[in-house]
Amino acid sequence: MSAGASLLVMASPAWAKADTGAPAPKEQAAENIVVRATPLTGEADELGNAPALTATHATSIAEHLARTAPGVTINEIQGNPLQPDVNYRGLTASPLLGTPQGLSVYLDGVRINQPFGDVVSWDLIPTNAIADVDLVSGSAPQFGRNALAGALVLRTKSGRSDPGIGAELSAGSFGRTTVRGQAGGVTASGFDWFVAGDHFYEDGWRAMSPSEATRAFGRLGWSDAAGHVALSGHFADTNLTGNGLQEMRLLAADRRSIYTAPDTTRNRMGMVVLNADRQVGNGVTLRANAFWRTIRTSTLNGDVNDDALGENLYQPNAAERAALAEAGYRGFPTSGETQGNTAFPKWRCIANVLLNSEPNEKCNGILNRSRTRQYEWGGTLEAAIDLKTGSIGHAVVVGGSWVRGTADFGQTSQFGYLMPDRTVTAVAGPGAFADGTQDSENAFDARVDLHATTSTLSAYALDQVTLGGPFSLDLAGRYDRVAVRNRDRITPGGGTGSLDSSPVYQRFNPAVSLHVRSAGGSGLTLSWSQAARAPSAIELGCSDPESPCRLPNALAGDPPLRQVIARTLEARADVQRGILHARASVFRTDSSDDILFVSDNASGYGYFRNFGKTRRQGIELSADAKVQNWTFSASYAYLDATYRSPEVVNGSANSSNDGPGPGFDGTIDIRPGDQIPLLPRHTAKAAIGWQAAPWLSLDLDAVAVSGVWARGNENNAHQADGTMYLGPGRTAPYAVVTFGATGRLREGLSLFAMVRNVLDKSYATAAQLGATAFDAGGRFVARPFAGPVVDGERPLLQSTFFAPGAPRSIEVGARVRF
């Protein structure tokens, strides 16, 4: 059990049990076992359970992990509490298309990384239906694709584990309201049932940032002495606003401000899962599941059109004025409109849309719309067999799975102009959409209409070998065959500009662990493991350097990409001495053929390519203890995440680029040893719990994180000059403190209060270098510098964009249990 999670479980066990009806924390094996866990069952490190989730009052599983789990951090790039990137040991599970996914996430035996981009939508997971949160660390081959850093395993509640009725209502800062309810029970005939649901709404702490999410879960099971079968259903409907990064000067002037709007994501998900297990005699147990799910996603993003930066967007010429007049527009200037007297130009944009000439250069805004419809179905079957060969025991598991997923992805980009509130107003006309038809040398086609199918056939085997005495050996291996079939409905036939492709990826990945365990419960584990990640459909659809794409807004051609292979060497120690439980891990993960998005120019275009080698290595330390009415825990993680191969990438916003002068487009050289952006080197967590009275418990936890390198500063060499380059190349260190109190008024009824970011610290979890379209007062500026002019191009003002963390907030609520 992780130190932070264990503290929060122990801090107020009476309240957690009374309020949630959840079982007590399960006893954890002393050693961190890599290969005992399988997609359907097994042991793994516990990062949380229902009482722990109740104690943290976490908005999502991601928030709970960020506050309690050693080595886990988040980047709030999307700017929404339900859409963070979750990083573990330098690898990521993210809801953002195009982010390399390095963690597999399982829910009741079903891998919930989505078919199209392997993304993980944290907003679709019903938090109050979760019974256990476990982590299999290291490259975990038995969990298949993306398990490069490990696998996060979630299990839901049942009527047997959580009988009774419970409800919770809370309200807090920024218009946040949360309602949760659950009910469950067991019948005399062996059936158990459980239902849970929640609704979340907030106005958001930033401007124009409302979000809401509704999730529901139901489960019907039946058990006898030999087995169990359960049918569960999941439903989610979320509508989220993620206004993302903000330029440093605008953020300093108003922390609530946003760069552009709208930025919304609508997710609707339905999933049905059938799980069963049966003891068939002679030490043999069969387990199986089957599932079906559908996910519909639509996005609307209003962005700055970077192609317009450096252009003359102001006074319309004679042909443009004629087009405006013919279309019935009035009030446009006949002369004299300049950058100095027009903060938010629009007339040249409207005219060029009408003329279908150069809206890509004259419109400073663009509205990107996308829709994705995904279906996935499949199943897993495994057999667990206990064998003995002489004095050597074997606990063998053999299994296989088949999963098929389809995705239909479509996108359009419509030109528009920025308003003073930084929303984008779309323009209608012959040149309204970025479809490549414009009479412009820089016209681009951002349309996508793609059908993708991914089929995965897998077989795996595990063997826990008892060698006698304190020694045991775990062996595991998995074979995956992944077939991806992309079909382009706009440009079929393959070749540059077409998305058609049909690659097949095959790989066998092994793992081995040696355990030594003392009679007192302490243990030592040495392990080596390997896992692979086949390129996703979106990566394959954007991998042609001759036809770069804009992500997540467009896809282009697809030369074949190779699988990412990760190999992890790890040593772990677990010590139990009286009231103290301490753990230490030392690990190194070397990845080959890592997939990197390489920017092609300053406009955000680029393509995916195999990078070479990267390394993520470090240590994790954690400890927890309970002394009378006090509980304590602490953890520290050191992560050294570096590139191990040289590379040349676009660095237009990086002061060290090789462009013709400051502010111009250019490339930067990545050298072996340069730090990978967005990954903190140091993370420390601590928590204290005090049972102040039989009816009152108090909890305090803190997370401290060192700064991270900004995306765009992959060579770690960017330096601000205050003129052309305004911001730093990394974020500052930060620490966030959370306080909670729970009071039990009577049996089954409690009140709670929670303060996040108690000290009201201003901090950022991520950063990115880029050209800014605004001045310090928030006015649009197309040409920040009069010169120099090189090959018709002008320098742009480059700055640092930060992902701001939320300010102090207060939440109060009541919980009832029958």
PDB file of N, CA and C in Angstrom, residues 164-221:
ATOM      1  N   GLY A 164     -26.004  -1.661   1.755  1.00  0.00           N
ATOM      2  CA  GLY A 164     -26.584  -0.480   2.375  1.00  0.00           C
ATOM      3  C   GLY A 164     -26.786   0.647   1.386  1.00  0.00           C
ATOM      4  N   ILE A 165     -27.251   1.772   1.921  1.00  0.00           N
ATOM      5  CA  ILE A 165     -27.563   2.947   1.113  1.00  0.00           C
ATOM      6  C   ILE A 165     -26.750   4.117   1.635  1.00  0.00           C
ATOM      7  N   GLY A 166     -26.170   4.878   0.719  1.00  0.00           N
ATOM      8  CA  GLY A 166     -25.397   6.048   1.104  1.00  0.00           C
ATOM      9  C   GLY A 166     -25.606   7.181   0.128  1.00  0.00           C
ATOM     10  N   ALA A 167     -25.460   8.406   0.619  1.00  0.00           N
ATOM     11  CA  ALA A 167     -25.590   9.585  -0.225  1.00  0.00           C
ATOM     12  C   ALA A 167     -24.663  10.671   0.287  1.00  0.00           C
ATOM     13  N   GLU A 168     -24.249  11.528  -0.619  1.00  0.00           N
ATOM     14  CA  GLU A 168     -23.356  12.631  -0.269  1.00  0.00           C
ATOM     15  C   GLU A 168     -23.702  13.852  -1.101  1.00  0.00           C
ATOM     16  N   LEU A 169     -23.688  15.004  -0.453  1.00  0.00           N
ATOM     17  CA  LEU A 169     -23.926  16.273  -1.126  1.00  0.00           C
ATOM     18  C   LEU A 169     -22.878  17.254  -0.648  1.00  0.00           C
ATOM     19  N   SER A 170     -22.221  17.936  -1.596  1.00  0.00           N
ATOM     20  CA  SER A 170     -21.215  18.934  -1.221  1.00  0.00           C
ATOM     21  C   SER A 170     -21.308  20.125  -2.154  1.00  0.00           C
ATOM     22  N   ALA A 171     -20.842  21.263  -1.663  1.00  0.00           N
ATOM     23  CA  ALA A 171     -20.815  22.487  -2.444  1.00  0.00           C
ATOM     24  C   ALA A 171     -19.582  23.268  -2.036  1.00  0.00           C
ATOM     25  N   GLY A 172     -19.102  24.110  -2.967  1.00  0.00           N
ATOM     26  CA  GLY A 172     -17.889  24.828  -2.646  1.00  0.00           C
ATOM     27  C   GLY A 172     -17.603  25.974  -3.588  1.00  0.00           C
ATOM     28  N   SER A 173     -16.371  26.415  -3.557  1.00  0.00           N
ATOM     29  CA  SER A 173     -15.925  27.562  -4.333  1.00  0.00           C
ATOM     30  C   SER A 173     -16.116  27.339  -5.824  1.00  0.00           C
ATOM     31  N   PHE A 174     -16.255  28.438  -6.552  1.00  0.00           N
ATOM     32  CA  PHE A 174     -16.353  28.462  -8.018  1.00  0.00           C
ATOM     33  C   PHE A 174     -17.597  27.728  -8.510  1.00  0.00           C
ATOM     34  N   GLY A 175     -18.643  27.750  -7.676  1.00  0.00           N
ATOM     35  CA  GLY A 175     -19.905  27.148  -8.075  1.00  0.00           C
ATOM     36  C   GLY A 175     -19.885  25.644  -8.147  1.00  0.00           C
ATOM     37  N   ARG A 176     -18.933  25.003  -7.465  1.00  0.00           N
ATOM     38  CA  ARG A 176     -18.839  23.546  -7.548  1.00  0.00           C
ATOM     39  C   ARG A 176     -19.913  22.879  -6.697  1.00  0.00           C
ATOM     40  N   THR A 177     -20.607  21.931  -7.288  1.00  0.00           N
ATOM     41  CA  THR A 177     -21.607  21.119  -6.588  1.00  0.00           C
ATOM     42  C   THR A 177     -21.416  19.666  -6.993  1.00  0.00           C
ATOM     43  N   THR A 178     -21.423  18.779  -6.001  1.00  0.00           N
ATOM     44  CA  THR A 178     -21.275  17.351  -6.265  1.00  0.00           C
ATOM     45  C   THR A 178     -22.352  16.590  -5.511  1.00  0.00           C
ATOM     46  N   VAL A 179     -23.027  15.694  -6.214  1.00  0.00           N
ATOM     47  CA  VAL A 179     -24.033  14.813  -5.609  1.00  0.00           C
ATOM     48  C   VAL A 179     -23.637  13.376  -5.924  1.00  0.00           C
ATOM     49  N   ARG A 180     -23.597  12.539  -4.880  1.00  0.00           N
ATOM     50  CA  ARG A 180     -23.247  11.137  -5.070  1.00  0.00           C
ATOM     51  C   ARG A 180     -24.217  10.259  -4.300  1.00  0.00           C
ATOM     52  N   GLY A 181     -24.492   9.094  -4.865  1.00  0.00           N
ATOM     53  CA  GLY A 181     -25.355   8.145  -4.181  1.00  0.00           C
ATOM     54  C   GLY A 181     -25.001   6.724  -4.554  1.00  0.00           C
ATOM     55  N   GLN A 182     -25.277   5.795  -3.649  1.00  0.00           N
ATOM     56  CA  GLN A 182     -25.037   4.384  -3.925  1.00  0.00           C
ATOM     57  C   GLN A 182     -25.966   3.535  -3.071  1.00  0.00           C
ATOM     58  N   ALA A 183     -26.220   2.331  -3.547  1.00  0.00           N
ATOM     59  CA  ALA A 183     -27.035   1.370  -2.807  1.00  0.00           C
ATOM     60  C   ALA A 183     -26.640  -0.022  -3.238  1.00  0.00           C
ATOM     61  N   GLY A 184     -26.685  -0.963  -2.316  1.00  0.00           N
ATOM     62  CA  GLY A 184     -26.320  -2.332  -2.640  1.00  0.00           C
ATOM     63  C   GLY A 184     -26.838  -3.299  -1.606  1.00  0.00           C
ATOM     64  N   GLY A 185     -26.845  -4.557  -1.973  1.00  0.00           N
ATOM     65  CA  GLY A 185     -27.307  -5.575  -1.039  1.00  0.00           C
ATOM     66  C   GLY A 185     -27.119  -6.978  -1.587  1.00  0.00           C
ATOM     67  N   VAL A 186     -27.475  -7.954  -0.769  1.00  0.00           N
ATOM     68  CA  VAL A 186     -27.346  -9.374  -1.100  1.00  0.00           C
ATOM     69  C   VAL A 186     -28.673 -10.045  -0.789  1.00  0.00           C
ATOM     70  N   THR A 187     -29.120 -10.933  -1.678  1.00  0.00           N
ATOM     71  CA  THR A 187     -30.362 -11.666  -1.446  1.00  0.00           C
ATOM     72  C   THR A 187     -30.054 -13.057  -0.906  1.00  0.00           C
ATOM     73  N   ALA A 188     -31.053 -13.677  -0.346  1.00  0.00           N
ATOM     74  CA  ALA A 188     -30.880 -15.007   0.232  1.00  0.00           C
ATOM     75  C   ALA A 188     -30.581 -16.058  -0.828  1.00  0.00           C
ATOM     76  N   SER A 189     -30.919 -15.785  -2.073  1.00  0.00           N
ATOM     77  CA  SER A 189     -30.710 -16.759  -3.143  1.00  0.00           C
ATOM     78  C   SER A 189     -29.323 -16.669  -3.774  1.00  0.00           C
ATOM     79  N   GLY A 190     -28.439 -15.831  -3.223  1.00  0.00           N
ATOM     80  CA  GLY A 190     -27.068 -15.743  -3.729  1.00  0.00           C
ATOM     81  C   GLY A 190     -26.808 -14.590  -4.662  1.00  0.00           C
ATOM     82  N   PHE A 191     -27.821 -13.795  -4.957  1.00  0.00           N
ATOM     83  CA  PHE A 191     -27.625 -12.632  -5.824  1.00  0.00           C
ATOM     84  C   PHE A 191     -27.142 -11.445  -5.005  1.00  0.00           C
ATOM     85  N   ASP A 192     -26.298 -10.621  -5.620  1.00  0.00           N
ATOM     86  CA  ASP A 192     -25.939  -9.343  -5.031  1.00  0.00           C
ATOM     87  C   ASP A 192     -26.108  -8.255  -6.078  1.00  0.00           C
ATOM     88  N   TRP A 193     -26.435  -7.057  -5.616  1.00  0.00           N
ATOM     89  CA  TRP A 193     -26.689  -5.956  -6.538  1.00  0.00           C
ATOM     90  C   TRP A 193     -26.075  -4.677  -5.996  1.00  0.00           C
ATOM     91  N   PHE A 194     -25.723  -3.795  -6.914  1.00  0.00           N
ATOM     92  CA  PHE A 194     -25.127  -2.527  -6.505  1.00  0.00           C
ATOM     93  C   PHE A 194     -25.368  -1.492  -7.585  1.00  0.00           C
ATOM     94  N   VAL A 195     -25.749  -0.274  -7.181  1.00  0.00           N
ATOM     95  CA  VAL A 195     -25.898   0.840  -8.108  1.00  0.00           C
ATOM     96  C   VAL A 195     -25.227   2.064  -7.500  1.00  0.00           C
ATOM     97  N   ALA A 196     -24.665   2.904  -8.349  1.00  0.00           N
ATOM     98  CA  ALA A 196     -24.038   4.138  -7.885  1.00  0.00           C
ATOM     99  C   ALA A 196     -24.147   5.176  -8.991  1.00  0.00           C
ATOM    100  N   GLY A 197     -24.187   6.430  -8.582  1.00  0.00           N
ATOM    101  CA  GLY A 197     -24.242   7.513  -9.547  1.00  0.00           C
ATOM    102  C   GLY A 197     -23.715   8.787  -8.934  1.00  0.00           C
ATOM    103  N   ASP A 198     -23.243   9.693  -9.773  1.00  0.00           N
ATOM    104  CA  ASP A 198     -22.810  10.992  -9.274  1.00  0.00           C
ATOM    105  C   ASP A 198     -23.022  12.049 -10.346  1.00  0.00           C
ATOM    106  N   HIS A 199     -23.094  13.285  -9.875  1.00  0.00           N
ATOM    107  CA  HIS A 199     -23.209  14.433 -10.782  1.00  0.00           C
ATOM    108  C   HIS A 199     -22.299  15.519 -10.250  1.00  0.00           C
ATOM    109  N   PHE A 200     -21.488  16.077 -11.148  1.00  0.00           N
ATOM    110  CA  PHE A 200     -20.517  17.115 -10.810  1.00  0.00           C
ATOM    111  C   PHE A 200     -20.783  18.326 -11.681  1.00  0.00           C
ATOM    112  N   TYR A 201     -20.787  19.506 -11.049  1.00  0.00           N
ATOM    113  CA  TYR A 201     -20.910  20.741 -11.825  1.00  0.00           C
ATOM    114  C   TYR A 201     -20.053  21.811 -11.170  1.00  0.00           C
ATOM    115  N   GLU A 202     -19.425  22.663 -12.000  1.00  0.00           N
ATOM    116  CA  GLU A 202     -18.745  23.834 -11.492  1.00  0.00           C
ATOM    117  C   GLU A 202     -18.703  24.908 -12.568  1.00  0.00           C
ATOM    118  N   ASP A 203     -18.658  26.170 -12.110  1.00  0.00           N
ATOM    119  CA  ASP A 203     -18.471  27.275 -13.046  1.00  0.00           C
ATOM    120  C   ASP A 203     -17.021  27.360 -13.483  1.00  0.00           C
ATOM    121  N   GLY A 204     -16.111  26.807 -12.675  1.00  0.00           N
ATOM    122  CA  GLY A 204     -14.697  26.871 -12.967  1.00  0.00           C
ATOM    123  C   GLY A 204     -14.071  28.124 -12.395  1.00  0.00           C
ATOM    124  N   TRP A 205     -12.820  28.033 -11.996  1.00  0.00           N
ATOM    125  CA  TRP A 205     -12.173  29.201 -11.388  1.00  0.00           C
ATOM    126  C   TRP A 205     -11.624  30.169 -12.428  1.00  0.00           C
ATOM    127  N   ARG A 206     -11.535  29.750 -13.687  1.00  0.00           N
ATOM    128  CA  ARG A 206     -11.116  30.636 -14.760  1.00  0.00           C
ATOM    129  C   ARG A 206     -12.320  31.126 -15.550  1.00  0.00           C
ATOM    130  N   ALA A 207     -12.137  32.161 -16.314  1.00  0.00           N
ATOM    131  CA  ALA A 207     -13.232  32.726 -17.092  1.00  0.00           C
ATOM    132  C   ALA A 207     -13.759  31.711 -18.101  1.00  0.00           C
ATOM    133  N   MET A 208     -15.074  31.721 -18.296  1.00  0.00           N
ATOM    134  CA  MET A 208     -15.736  30.874 -19.298  1.00  0.00           C
ATOM    135  C   MET A 208     -15.291  29.420 -19.194  1.00  0.00           C
ATOM    136  N   SER A 209     -15.379  28.845 -17.988  1.00  0.00           N
ATOM    137  CA  SER A 209     -14.858  27.491 -17.772  1.00  0.00           C
ATOM    138  C   SER A 209     -15.835  26.565 -17.052  1.00  0.00           C
ATOM    139  N   PRO A 210     -17.113  26.551 -17.425  1.00  0.00           N
ATOM    140  CA  PRO A 210     -18.031  25.625 -16.753  1.00  0.00           C
ATOM    141  C   PRO A 210     -17.801  24.184 -17.207  1.00  0.00           C
ATOM    142  N   SER A 211     -18.076  23.255 -16.328  1.00  0.00           N
ATOM    143  CA  SER A 211     -17.981  21.828 -16.655  1.00  0.00           C
ATOM    144  C   SER A 211     -19.038  21.075 -15.865  1.00  0.00           C
ATOM    145  N   GLU A 212     -19.501  19.973 -16.458  1.00  0.00           N
ATOM    146  CA  GLU A 212     -20.385  19.089 -15.724  1.00  0.00           C
ATOM    147  C   GLU A 212     -20.184  17.663 -16.192  1.00  0.00           C
ATOM    148  N   ALA A 213     -20.414  16.748 -15.245  1.00  0.00           N
ATOM    149  CA  ALA A 213     -20.227  15.323 -15.540  1.00  0.00           C
ATOM    150  C   ALA A 213     -21.261  14.524 -14.764  1.00  0.00           C
ATOM    151  N   THR A 214     -21.894  13.585 -15.467  1.00  0.00           N
ATOM    152  CA  THR A 214     -22.846  12.662 -14.850  1.00  0.00           C
ATOM    153  C   THR A 214     -22.382  11.253 -15.153  1.00  0.00           C
ATOM    154  N   ARG A 215     -22.219  10.448 -14.095  1.00  0.00           N
ATOM    155  CA  ARG A 215     -21.788   9.050 -14.259  1.00  0.00           C
ATOM    156  C   ARG A 215     -22.730   8.139 -13.499  1.00  0.00           C
ATOM    157  N   ALA A 216     -22.946   6.945 -14.026  1.00  0.00           N
ATOM    158  CA  ALA A 216     -23.796   5.953 -13.365  1.00  0.00           C
ATOM    159  C   ALA A 216     -23.181   4.578 -13.549  1.00  0.00           C
ATOM    160  N   PHE A 217     -23.383   3.716 -12.552  1.00  0.00           N
ATOM    161  CA  PHE A 217     -22.837   2.367 -12.574  1.00  0.00           C
ATOM    162  C   PHE A 217     -23.838   1.427 -11.924  1.00  0.00           C
ATOM    163  N   GLY A 218     -23.999   0.244 -12.512  1.00  0.00           N
ATOM    164  CA  GLY A 218     -24.854  -0.781 -11.939  1.00  0.00           C
ATOM    165  C   GLY A 218     -24.235  -2.158 -12.094  1.00  0.00           C
ATOM    166  N   ARG A 219     -24.472  -3.018 -11.111  1.00  0.00           N
ATOM    167  CA  ARG A 219     -23.861  -4.349 -11.134  1.00  0.00           C
ATOM    168  C   ARG A 219     -24.829  -5.351 -10.521  1.00  0.00           C
ATOM    169  N   LEU A 220     -24.981  -6.477 -11.196  1.00  0.00           N
ATOM    170  CA  LEU A 220     -25.786  -7.584 -10.686  1.00  0.00           C
ATOM    171  C   LEU A 220     -24.928  -8.835 -10.712  1.00  0.00           C
ATOM    172  N   GLY A 221     -24.787  -9.486  -9.561  1.00  0.00           N
ATOM    173  CA  GLY A 221     -23.936 -10.661  -9.477  1.00  0.00           C
ATOM    174  C   GLY A 221     -24.628 -11.828  -8.800  1.00  0.00           C
TER     175      GLY A 221
END
